Amino acid sequence: MSKNSSTMSPVIRKATADDLESICRIEQEGQGRWSRIQFADELKLNFSRVYVIEDGGAVIGFAVAWIVADEIQLNNIGIKKEFRRRGLGTLIMNKIIMHPDDAGPRKKIYLEVSAQNKPAILFYRNNGFIEMGRRKNYYDSIDAILMERELRT
């Protein structure tokens, strides 16, 4: 596995139960709000899409999204700390946007993020998301920021 972005060969694929340990380790490096059971449950849901990003055969990131009617709800995304700020989050998010399933294009993607998670908010803004509202005290007295991005159809 290469930490040098010029020699990386990232591969994005659908996650399997064999990826749960790696996904959970990455989750714990970030906000750490999701449990192994939650990730395992996502793998079983018809409307859920769970992807991992690998480099050299090792999982270095993941994303979880729901396909809801003509929209995508991004539920969780994480990149291993030493691989952040290399465009991998954008890469896996674009995979979700471009290939949600065979039902055709989606109109928008939306998410919620902790108001204290400044790096994530910046990441989403840099990827075309705008703030649409807030949920007061959503995360143990911390607001959730609701963001969305219109998608080209």
Short mmCIF file of N, CA and C in Angstrom, two decimals:
data_model
loop_
_atom_site.label_atom_id
_atom_site.label_comp_id
_atom_site.label_asym_id
_atom_site.label_seq_id
_atom_site.Cartn_x
_atom_site.Cartn_y
_atom_site.Cartn_z
N MET A 1 0.85 -1.17 0.00
CA MET A 1 0.00 0.00 0.00
C MET A 1 0.89 1.23 0.00
N SER A 2 0.60 2.15 -0.88
CA SER A 2 1.44 3.32 -1.05
C SER A 2 0.78 4.55 -0.44
N LYS A 3 1.53 5.29 0.36
CA LYS A 3 1.02 6.53 0.92
C LYS A 3 1.34 7.71 0.01
N ASN A 4 2.15 7.50 -1.00
CA ASN A 4 2.51 8.53 -1.96
C ASN A 4 1.41 8.60 -3.01
N SER A 5 0.72 9.73 -3.10
CA SER A 5 -0.43 9.83 -3.99
C SER A 5 -0.06 9.64 -5.45
N SER A 6 1.20 9.88 -5.82
CA SER A 6 1.58 9.72 -7.22
C SER A 6 1.71 8.25 -7.60
N THR A 7 1.84 7.36 -6.62
CA THR A 7 1.97 5.93 -6.93
C THR A 7 0.75 5.13 -6.48
N MET A 8 -0.28 5.80 -6.03
CA MET A 8 -1.48 5.10 -5.59
C MET A 8 -2.26 4.58 -6.79
N SER A 9 -2.89 3.44 -6.60
CA SER A 9 -3.79 2.86 -7.60
C SER A 9 -5.09 2.48 -6.91
N PRO A 10 -5.88 3.48 -6.49
CA PRO A 10 -7.09 3.17 -5.73
C PRO A 10 -8.12 2.43 -6.58
N VAL A 11 -8.78 1.48 -5.93
CA VAL A 11 -9.84 0.69 -6.54
C VAL A 11 -11.07 0.83 -5.65
N ILE A 12 -12.21 1.13 -6.26
CA ILE A 12 -13.46 1.23 -5.51
C ILE A 12 -14.33 0.03 -5.88
N ARG A 13 -14.88 -0.60 -4.84
CA ARG A 13 -15.75 -1.76 -5.06
C ARG A 13 -16.81 -1.80 -3.97
N LYS A 14 -17.83 -2.63 -4.19
CA LYS A 14 -18.85 -2.81 -3.16
C LYS A 14 -18.23 -3.53 -1.97
N ALA A 15 -18.61 -3.11 -0.79
CA ALA A 15 -18.10 -3.72 0.44
C ALA A 15 -18.76 -5.07 0.67
N THR A 16 -18.05 -5.92 1.40
CA THR A 16 -18.57 -7.22 1.83
C THR A 16 -18.38 -7.33 3.34
N ALA A 17 -18.92 -8.38 3.91
CA ALA A 17 -18.77 -8.62 5.35
C ALA A 17 -17.29 -8.75 5.73
N ASP A 18 -16.46 -9.20 4.81
CA ASP A 18 -15.03 -9.33 5.09
C ASP A 18 -14.35 -7.98 5.30
N ASP A 19 -14.99 -6.90 4.89
CA ASP A 19 -14.42 -5.55 5.03
C ASP A 19 -14.78 -4.88 6.34
N LEU A 20 -15.67 -5.48 7.13
CA LEU A 20 -16.20 -4.80 8.32
C LEU A 20 -15.12 -4.38 9.30
N GLU A 21 -14.15 -5.22 9.55
CA GLU A 21 -13.10 -4.87 10.51
C GLU A 21 -12.34 -3.63 10.05
N SER A 22 -11.97 -3.58 8.79
CA SER A 22 -11.24 -2.42 8.26
C SER A 22 -12.10 -1.16 8.29
N ILE A 23 -13.36 -1.30 7.91
CA ILE A 23 -14.28 -0.16 7.93
C ILE A 23 -14.40 0.39 9.35
N CYS A 24 -14.56 -0.49 10.33
CA CYS A 24 -14.73 -0.06 11.72
C CYS A 24 -13.47 0.64 12.25
N ARG A 25 -12.30 0.16 11.85
CA ARG A 25 -11.06 0.83 12.27
C ARG A 25 -11.00 2.26 11.72
N ILE A 26 -11.36 2.41 10.47
CA ILE A 26 -11.36 3.75 9.86
C ILE A 26 -12.41 4.63 10.53
N GLU A 27 -13.57 4.09 10.82
CA GLU A 27 -14.63 4.84 11.51
C GLU A 27 -14.13 5.34 12.86
N GLN A 28 -13.39 4.53 13.59
CA GLN A 28 -12.89 4.92 14.91
C GLN A 28 -11.84 6.04 14.81
N GLU A 29 -11.15 6.14 13.69
CA GLU A 29 -10.19 7.24 13.49
C GLU A 29 -10.91 8.57 13.29
N GLY A 30 -12.16 8.50 12.87
CA GLY A 30 -12.94 9.71 12.62
C GLY A 30 -13.88 9.99 13.77
N GLN A 31 -15.14 10.16 13.44
CA GLN A 31 -16.15 10.48 14.46
C GLN A 31 -16.49 9.29 15.34
N GLY A 32 -16.36 8.08 14.82
CA GLY A 32 -16.58 6.88 15.63
C GLY A 32 -17.98 6.69 16.13
N ARG A 33 -18.97 7.17 15.42
CA ARG A 33 -20.36 7.08 15.87
C ARG A 33 -21.03 5.76 15.50
N TRP A 34 -20.54 5.09 14.46
CA TRP A 34 -21.20 3.88 13.98
C TRP A 34 -20.55 2.64 14.57
N SER A 35 -21.38 1.64 14.86
CA SER A 35 -20.89 0.36 15.39
C SER A 35 -20.74 -0.66 14.25
N ARG A 36 -20.07 -1.74 14.56
CA ARG A 36 -19.92 -2.84 13.59
C ARG A 36 -21.29 -3.37 13.16
N ILE A 37 -22.22 -3.45 14.11
CA ILE A 37 -23.57 -3.93 13.80
C ILE A 37 -24.25 -3.00 12.80
N GLN A 38 -24.10 -1.70 12.97
CA GLN A 38 -24.71 -0.76 12.03
C GLN A 38 -24.16 -0.95 10.62
N PHE A 39 -22.84 -1.08 10.50
CA PHE A 39 -22.25 -1.31 9.18
C PHE A 39 -22.72 -2.64 8.59
N ALA A 40 -22.77 -3.68 9.42
CA ALA A 40 -23.23 -5.00 8.95
C ALA A 40 -24.67 -4.92 8.47
N ASP A 41 -25.51 -4.19 9.19
CA ASP A 41 -26.91 -4.02 8.79
C ASP A 41 -27.02 -3.32 7.44
N GLU A 42 -26.17 -2.32 7.20
CA GLU A 42 -26.20 -1.58 5.93
C GLU A 42 -25.93 -2.51 4.75
N LEU A 43 -25.06 -3.50 4.95
CA LEU A 43 -24.74 -4.44 3.86
C LEU A 43 -25.96 -5.27 3.44
N LYS A 44 -26.95 -5.37 4.33
CA LYS A 44 -28.13 -6.21 4.07
C LYS A 44 -29.31 -5.44 3.48
N LEU A 45 -29.28 -4.13 3.53
CA LEU A 45 -30.42 -3.33 3.09
C LEU A 45 -30.44 -3.17 1.57
N ASN A 46 -31.61 -3.37 0.97
CA ASN A 46 -31.78 -3.23 -0.49
C ASN A 46 -31.38 -1.86 -1.00
N PHE A 47 -31.74 -0.83 -0.26
CA PHE A 47 -31.55 0.54 -0.71
C PHE A 47 -30.21 1.14 -0.29
N SER A 48 -29.40 0.38 0.44
CA SER A 48 -28.12 0.88 0.91
C SER A 48 -27.00 0.49 -0.05
N ARG A 49 -26.07 1.40 -0.24
CA ARG A 49 -24.87 1.14 -1.04
C ARG A 49 -23.67 1.39 -0.14
N VAL A 50 -22.86 0.36 0.02
CA VAL A 50 -21.64 0.47 0.84
C VAL A 50 -20.47 0.15 -0.07
N TYR A 51 -19.57 1.11 -0.20
CA TYR A 51 -18.38 0.95 -1.03
C TYR A 51 -17.14 1.08 -0.18
N VAL A 52 -16.08 0.42 -0.61
CA VAL A 52 -14.76 0.62 -0.01
C VAL A 52 -13.81 1.07 -1.10
N ILE A 53 -12.77 1.75 -0.67
CA ILE A 53 -11.70 2.13 -1.58
C ILE A 53 -10.44 1.44 -1.08
N GLU A 54 -9.76 0.77 -1.98
CA GLU A 54 -8.57 0.00 -1.64
C GLU A 54 -7.35 0.57 -2.36
N ASP A 55 -6.21 0.38 -1.74
CA ASP A 55 -4.93 0.63 -2.40
C ASP A 55 -4.03 -0.54 -2.05
N GLY A 56 -3.50 -1.20 -3.03
CA GLY A 56 -2.65 -2.35 -2.79
C GLY A 56 -3.35 -3.47 -2.05
N GLY A 57 -4.67 -3.59 -2.22
CA GLY A 57 -5.44 -4.65 -1.59
C GLY A 57 -5.89 -4.34 -0.17
N ALA A 58 -5.50 -3.20 0.38
CA ALA A 58 -5.90 -2.82 1.74
C ALA A 58 -7.00 -1.76 1.68
N VAL A 59 -8.02 -1.91 2.51
CA VAL A 59 -9.11 -0.94 2.58
C VAL A 59 -8.59 0.33 3.25
N ILE A 60 -8.75 1.47 2.55
CA ILE A 60 -8.28 2.75 3.09
C ILE A 60 -9.42 3.77 3.20
N GLY A 61 -10.63 3.37 2.83
CA GLY A 61 -11.76 4.27 2.94
C GLY A 61 -13.06 3.55 2.65
N PHE A 62 -14.17 4.22 2.98
CA PHE A 62 -15.50 3.64 2.76
C PHE A 62 -16.52 4.76 2.61
N ALA A 63 -17.66 4.40 2.08
CA ALA A 63 -18.81 5.30 2.02
C ALA A 63 -20.08 4.48 2.10
N VAL A 64 -21.08 5.04 2.77
CA VAL A 64 -22.39 4.40 2.92
C VAL A 64 -23.45 5.40 2.46
N ALA A 65 -24.30 4.98 1.56
CA ALA A 65 -25.36 5.86 1.07
C ALA A 65 -26.64 5.07 0.87
N TRP A 66 -27.76 5.78 0.97
CA TRP A 66 -29.06 5.19 0.67
C TRP A 66 -29.56 5.79 -0.64
N ILE A 67 -30.18 4.95 -1.44
CA ILE A 67 -30.86 5.40 -2.65
C ILE A 67 -32.34 5.51 -2.28
N VAL A 68 -32.84 6.74 -2.25
CA VAL A 68 -34.20 7.01 -1.81
C VAL A 68 -34.92 7.76 -2.93
N ALA A 69 -35.82 7.04 -3.62
CA ALA A 69 -36.55 7.60 -4.77
C ALA A 69 -35.53 8.16 -5.76
N ASP A 70 -35.60 9.47 -6.04
CA ASP A 70 -34.67 10.05 -7.01
C ASP A 70 -33.54 10.84 -6.32
N GLU A 71 -33.23 10.46 -5.09
CA GLU A 71 -32.18 11.13 -4.32
C GLU A 71 -31.21 10.12 -3.72
N ILE A 72 -30.06 10.65 -3.32
CA ILE A 72 -29.05 9.86 -2.62
C ILE A 72 -28.84 10.51 -1.26
N GLN A 73 -28.87 9.71 -0.21
CA GLN A 73 -28.56 10.21 1.13
C GLN A 73 -27.21 9.63 1.52
N LEU A 74 -26.21 10.49 1.64
CA LEU A 74 -24.88 10.06 2.07
C LEU A 74 -24.90 9.95 3.59
N ASN A 75 -24.76 8.73 4.10
CA ASN A 75 -24.88 8.49 5.54
C ASN A 75 -23.56 8.49 6.28
N ASN A 76 -22.49 8.07 5.62
CA ASN A 76 -21.20 7.99 6.30
C ASN A 76 -20.12 7.88 5.24
N ILE A 77 -18.99 8.50 5.51
CA ILE A 77 -17.84 8.42 4.62
C ILE A 77 -16.60 8.57 5.49
N GLY A 78 -15.60 7.78 5.21
CA GLY A 78 -14.37 7.87 6.00
C GLY A 78 -13.16 7.42 5.19
N ILE A 79 -12.07 8.11 5.40
CA ILE A 79 -10.79 7.78 4.77
C ILE A 79 -9.76 7.62 5.89
N LYS A 80 -8.95 6.60 5.79
CA LYS A 80 -7.89 6.36 6.77
C LYS A 80 -7.03 7.63 6.89
N LYS A 81 -6.68 7.99 8.13
CA LYS A 81 -6.03 9.28 8.40
C LYS A 81 -4.86 9.58 7.47
N GLU A 82 -3.97 8.63 7.30
CA GLU A 82 -2.76 8.93 6.51
C GLU A 82 -3.03 9.07 5.02
N PHE A 83 -4.27 8.81 4.59
CA PHE A 83 -4.62 8.93 3.17
C PHE A 83 -5.57 10.09 2.89
N ARG A 84 -5.86 10.90 3.91
CA ARG A 84 -6.77 12.02 3.73
C ARG A 84 -6.11 13.14 2.92
N ARG A 85 -6.95 13.99 2.37
CA ARG A 85 -6.54 15.17 1.61
C ARG A 85 -5.78 14.79 0.33
N ARG A 86 -6.20 13.69 -0.28
CA ARG A 86 -5.61 13.23 -1.55
C ARG A 86 -6.67 13.02 -2.63
N GLY A 87 -7.89 13.46 -2.35
CA GLY A 87 -8.96 13.32 -3.33
C GLY A 87 -9.71 12.00 -3.27
N LEU A 88 -9.38 11.16 -2.29
CA LEU A 88 -10.03 9.84 -2.21
C LEU A 88 -11.48 9.93 -1.76
N GLY A 89 -11.78 10.86 -0.86
CA GLY A 89 -13.17 11.06 -0.44
C GLY A 89 -14.03 11.49 -1.62
N THR A 90 -13.51 12.40 -2.42
CA THR A 90 -14.22 12.85 -3.62
C THR A 90 -14.39 11.70 -4.60
N LEU A 91 -13.37 10.89 -4.74
CA LEU A 91 -13.40 9.75 -5.66
C LEU A 91 -14.52 8.77 -5.29
N ILE A 92 -14.60 8.40 -4.02
CA ILE A 92 -15.61 7.42 -3.61
C ILE A 92 -17.01 8.04 -3.61
N MET A 93 -17.11 9.34 -3.28
CA MET A 93 -18.41 10.00 -3.34
C MET A 93 -18.90 10.07 -4.79
N ASN A 94 -18.01 10.35 -5.72
CA ASN A 94 -18.40 10.39 -7.13
C ASN A 94 -18.85 9.02 -7.63
N LYS A 95 -18.26 7.96 -7.11
CA LYS A 95 -18.70 6.60 -7.46
C LYS A 95 -20.17 6.42 -7.06
N ILE A 96 -20.51 6.87 -5.87
CA ILE A 96 -21.89 6.77 -5.39
C ILE A 96 -22.82 7.60 -6.27
N ILE A 97 -22.40 8.79 -6.64
CA ILE A 97 -23.23 9.67 -7.46
C ILE A 97 -23.43 9.10 -8.86
N MET A 98 -22.37 8.59 -9.45
CA MET A 98 -22.43 8.15 -10.84
C MET A 98 -23.05 6.76 -11.01
N HIS A 99 -22.95 5.92 -9.99
CA HIS A 99 -23.41 4.54 -10.13
C HIS A 99 -24.24 4.08 -8.94
N PRO A 100 -25.33 4.79 -8.61
CA PRO A 100 -26.09 4.36 -7.44
C PRO A 100 -26.79 3.02 -7.65
N ASP A 101 -27.23 2.75 -8.83
CA ASP A 101 -27.86 1.49 -9.20
C ASP A 101 -28.25 1.59 -10.67
N ASP A 102 -29.06 0.70 -11.14
CA ASP A 102 -29.45 0.71 -12.55
C ASP A 102 -30.74 1.48 -12.81
N ALA A 103 -31.25 2.18 -11.83
CA ALA A 103 -32.55 2.85 -11.98
C ALA A 103 -32.46 4.22 -12.64
N GLY A 104 -31.27 4.67 -12.96
CA GLY A 104 -31.14 5.95 -13.64
C GLY A 104 -30.57 7.04 -12.75
N PRO A 105 -30.43 8.24 -13.30
CA PRO A 105 -29.79 9.33 -12.58
C PRO A 105 -30.63 9.84 -11.41
N ARG A 106 -29.95 10.43 -10.47
CA ARG A 106 -30.59 11.01 -9.28
C ARG A 106 -30.55 12.53 -9.39
N LYS A 107 -31.47 13.19 -8.70
CA LYS A 107 -31.57 14.65 -8.76
C LYS A 107 -30.68 15.37 -7.75
N LYS A 108 -30.50 14.75 -6.57
CA LYS A 108 -29.66 15.42 -5.57
C LYS A 108 -29.09 14.41 -4.60
N ILE A 109 -28.06 14.84 -3.90
CA ILE A 109 -27.46 14.07 -2.83
C ILE A 109 -27.49 14.96 -1.59
N TYR A 110 -27.84 14.39 -0.47
CA TYR A 110 -27.90 15.18 0.75
C TYR A 110 -27.28 14.41 1.91
N LEU A 111 -27.00 15.14 3.00
CA LEU A 111 -26.33 14.56 4.15
C LEU A 111 -26.55 15.45 5.36
N GLU A 112 -26.11 14.95 6.50
CA GLU A 112 -26.03 15.78 7.70
C GLU A 112 -24.65 15.57 8.29
N VAL A 113 -24.13 16.61 8.91
CA VAL A 113 -22.78 16.57 9.47
C VAL A 113 -22.76 17.38 10.76
N SER A 114 -21.97 16.94 11.71
CA SER A 114 -21.83 17.66 12.97
C SER A 114 -21.28 19.06 12.72
N ALA A 115 -21.88 20.05 13.35
CA ALA A 115 -21.41 21.43 13.21
C ALA A 115 -19.98 21.59 13.70
N GLN A 116 -19.50 20.67 14.53
CA GLN A 116 -18.12 20.74 15.03
C GLN A 116 -17.12 20.07 14.09
N ASN A 117 -17.58 19.37 13.08
CA ASN A 117 -16.68 18.65 12.18
C ASN A 117 -16.28 19.56 11.02
N LYS A 118 -15.43 20.53 11.33
CA LYS A 118 -15.03 21.55 10.35
C LYS A 118 -14.34 20.96 9.12
N PRO A 119 -13.44 19.97 9.25
CA PRO A 119 -12.83 19.40 8.04
C PRO A 119 -13.87 18.78 7.10
N ALA A 120 -14.87 18.09 7.66
CA ALA A 120 -15.90 17.48 6.82
C ALA A 120 -16.76 18.54 6.14
N ILE A 121 -17.11 19.58 6.87
CA ILE A 121 -17.92 20.66 6.29
C ILE A 121 -17.18 21.30 5.12
N LEU A 122 -15.89 21.56 5.29
CA LEU A 122 -15.07 22.12 4.21
C LEU A 122 -15.02 21.16 3.02
N PHE A 123 -14.82 19.87 3.30
CA PHE A 123 -14.81 18.86 2.24
C PHE A 123 -16.11 18.90 1.44
N TYR A 124 -17.24 18.93 2.13
CA TYR A 124 -18.53 18.93 1.43
C TYR A 124 -18.72 20.22 0.64
N ARG A 125 -18.36 21.35 1.22
CA ARG A 125 -18.47 22.63 0.48
C ARG A 125 -17.60 22.60 -0.77
N ASN A 126 -16.39 22.08 -0.64
CA ASN A 126 -15.49 21.99 -1.79
C ASN A 126 -16.02 21.04 -2.86
N ASN A 127 -16.96 20.17 -2.49
CA ASN A 127 -17.57 19.24 -3.43
C ASN A 127 -18.97 19.67 -3.86
N GLY A 128 -19.26 20.96 -3.68
CA GLY A 128 -20.50 21.52 -4.23
C GLY A 128 -21.72 21.46 -3.35
N PHE A 129 -21.58 21.06 -2.09
CA PHE A 129 -22.72 21.01 -1.17
C PHE A 129 -22.97 22.39 -0.58
N ILE A 130 -24.24 22.69 -0.34
CA ILE A 130 -24.60 23.93 0.35
C ILE A 130 -25.43 23.59 1.58
N GLU A 131 -25.34 24.47 2.58
CA GLU A 131 -26.11 24.27 3.81
C GLU A 131 -27.57 24.60 3.55
N MET A 132 -28.44 23.66 3.96
CA MET A 132 -29.87 23.83 3.75
C MET A 132 -30.64 24.01 5.06
N GLY A 133 -29.99 23.75 6.19
CA GLY A 133 -30.67 23.88 7.46
C GLY A 133 -29.86 23.26 8.58
N ARG A 134 -30.48 23.25 9.77
CA ARG A 134 -29.82 22.68 10.95
C ARG A 134 -30.82 21.91 11.79
N ARG A 135 -30.29 20.91 12.47
CA ARG A 135 -31.05 20.20 13.50
C ARG A 135 -30.37 20.53 14.82
N LYS A 136 -31.06 21.28 15.63
CA LYS A 136 -30.50 21.73 16.91
C LYS A 136 -30.27 20.56 17.85
N ASN A 137 -29.12 20.55 18.50
CA ASN A 137 -28.77 19.56 19.53
C ASN A 137 -28.92 18.12 19.05
N TYR A 138 -28.64 17.87 17.81
CA TYR A 138 -28.84 16.54 17.22
C TYR A 138 -27.83 15.52 17.72
N TYR A 139 -26.58 15.93 17.84
CA TYR A 139 -25.51 15.04 18.31
C TYR A 139 -25.13 15.42 19.74
N ASP A 140 -25.82 14.91 20.73
CA ASP A 140 -25.47 15.19 22.13
C ASP A 140 -25.18 16.66 22.37
N SER A 141 -26.13 17.51 22.09
CA SER A 141 -26.09 18.96 22.26
C SER A 141 -25.29 19.69 21.18
N ILE A 142 -24.90 19.00 20.13
CA ILE A 142 -24.20 19.62 19.00
C ILE A 142 -25.16 19.61 17.81
N ASP A 143 -25.24 20.73 17.12
CA ASP A 143 -26.12 20.82 15.96
C ASP A 143 -25.64 19.94 14.81
N ALA A 144 -26.59 19.48 14.02
CA ALA A 144 -26.29 18.81 12.74
C ALA A 144 -26.57 19.82 11.64
N ILE A 145 -25.65 19.95 10.71
CA ILE A 145 -25.85 20.81 9.55
C ILE A 145 -26.37 19.93 8.42
N LEU A 146 -27.47 20.35 7.81
CA LEU A 146 -28.04 19.63 6.67
C LEU A 146 -27.50 20.26 5.40
N MET A 147 -26.93 19.43 4.54
CA MET A 147 -26.33 19.93 3.30
C MET A 147 -26.86 19.13 2.12
N GLU A 148 -26.88 19.77 0.96
CA GLU A 148 -27.29 19.05 -0.25
C GLU A 148 -26.56 19.60 -1.46
N ARG A 149 -26.57 18.80 -2.49
CA ARG A 149 -25.96 19.17 -3.77
C ARG A 149 -26.87 18.69 -4.88
N GLU A 150 -27.21 19.60 -5.77
CA GLU A 150 -28.00 19.23 -6.94
C GLU A 150 -27.10 18.44 -7.89
N LEU A 151 -27.68 17.43 -8.52
CA LEU A 151 -26.93 16.61 -9.46
C LEU A 151 -27.44 16.85 -10.87
N ARG A 152 -26.55 16.77 -11.82
CA ARG A 152 -26.94 16.91 -13.22
C ARG A 152 -27.69 15.66 -13.65
N THR A 153 -28.75 15.87 -14.40
CA THR A 153 -29.50 14.71 -14.89
C THR A 153 -29.35 14.56 -16.39
#
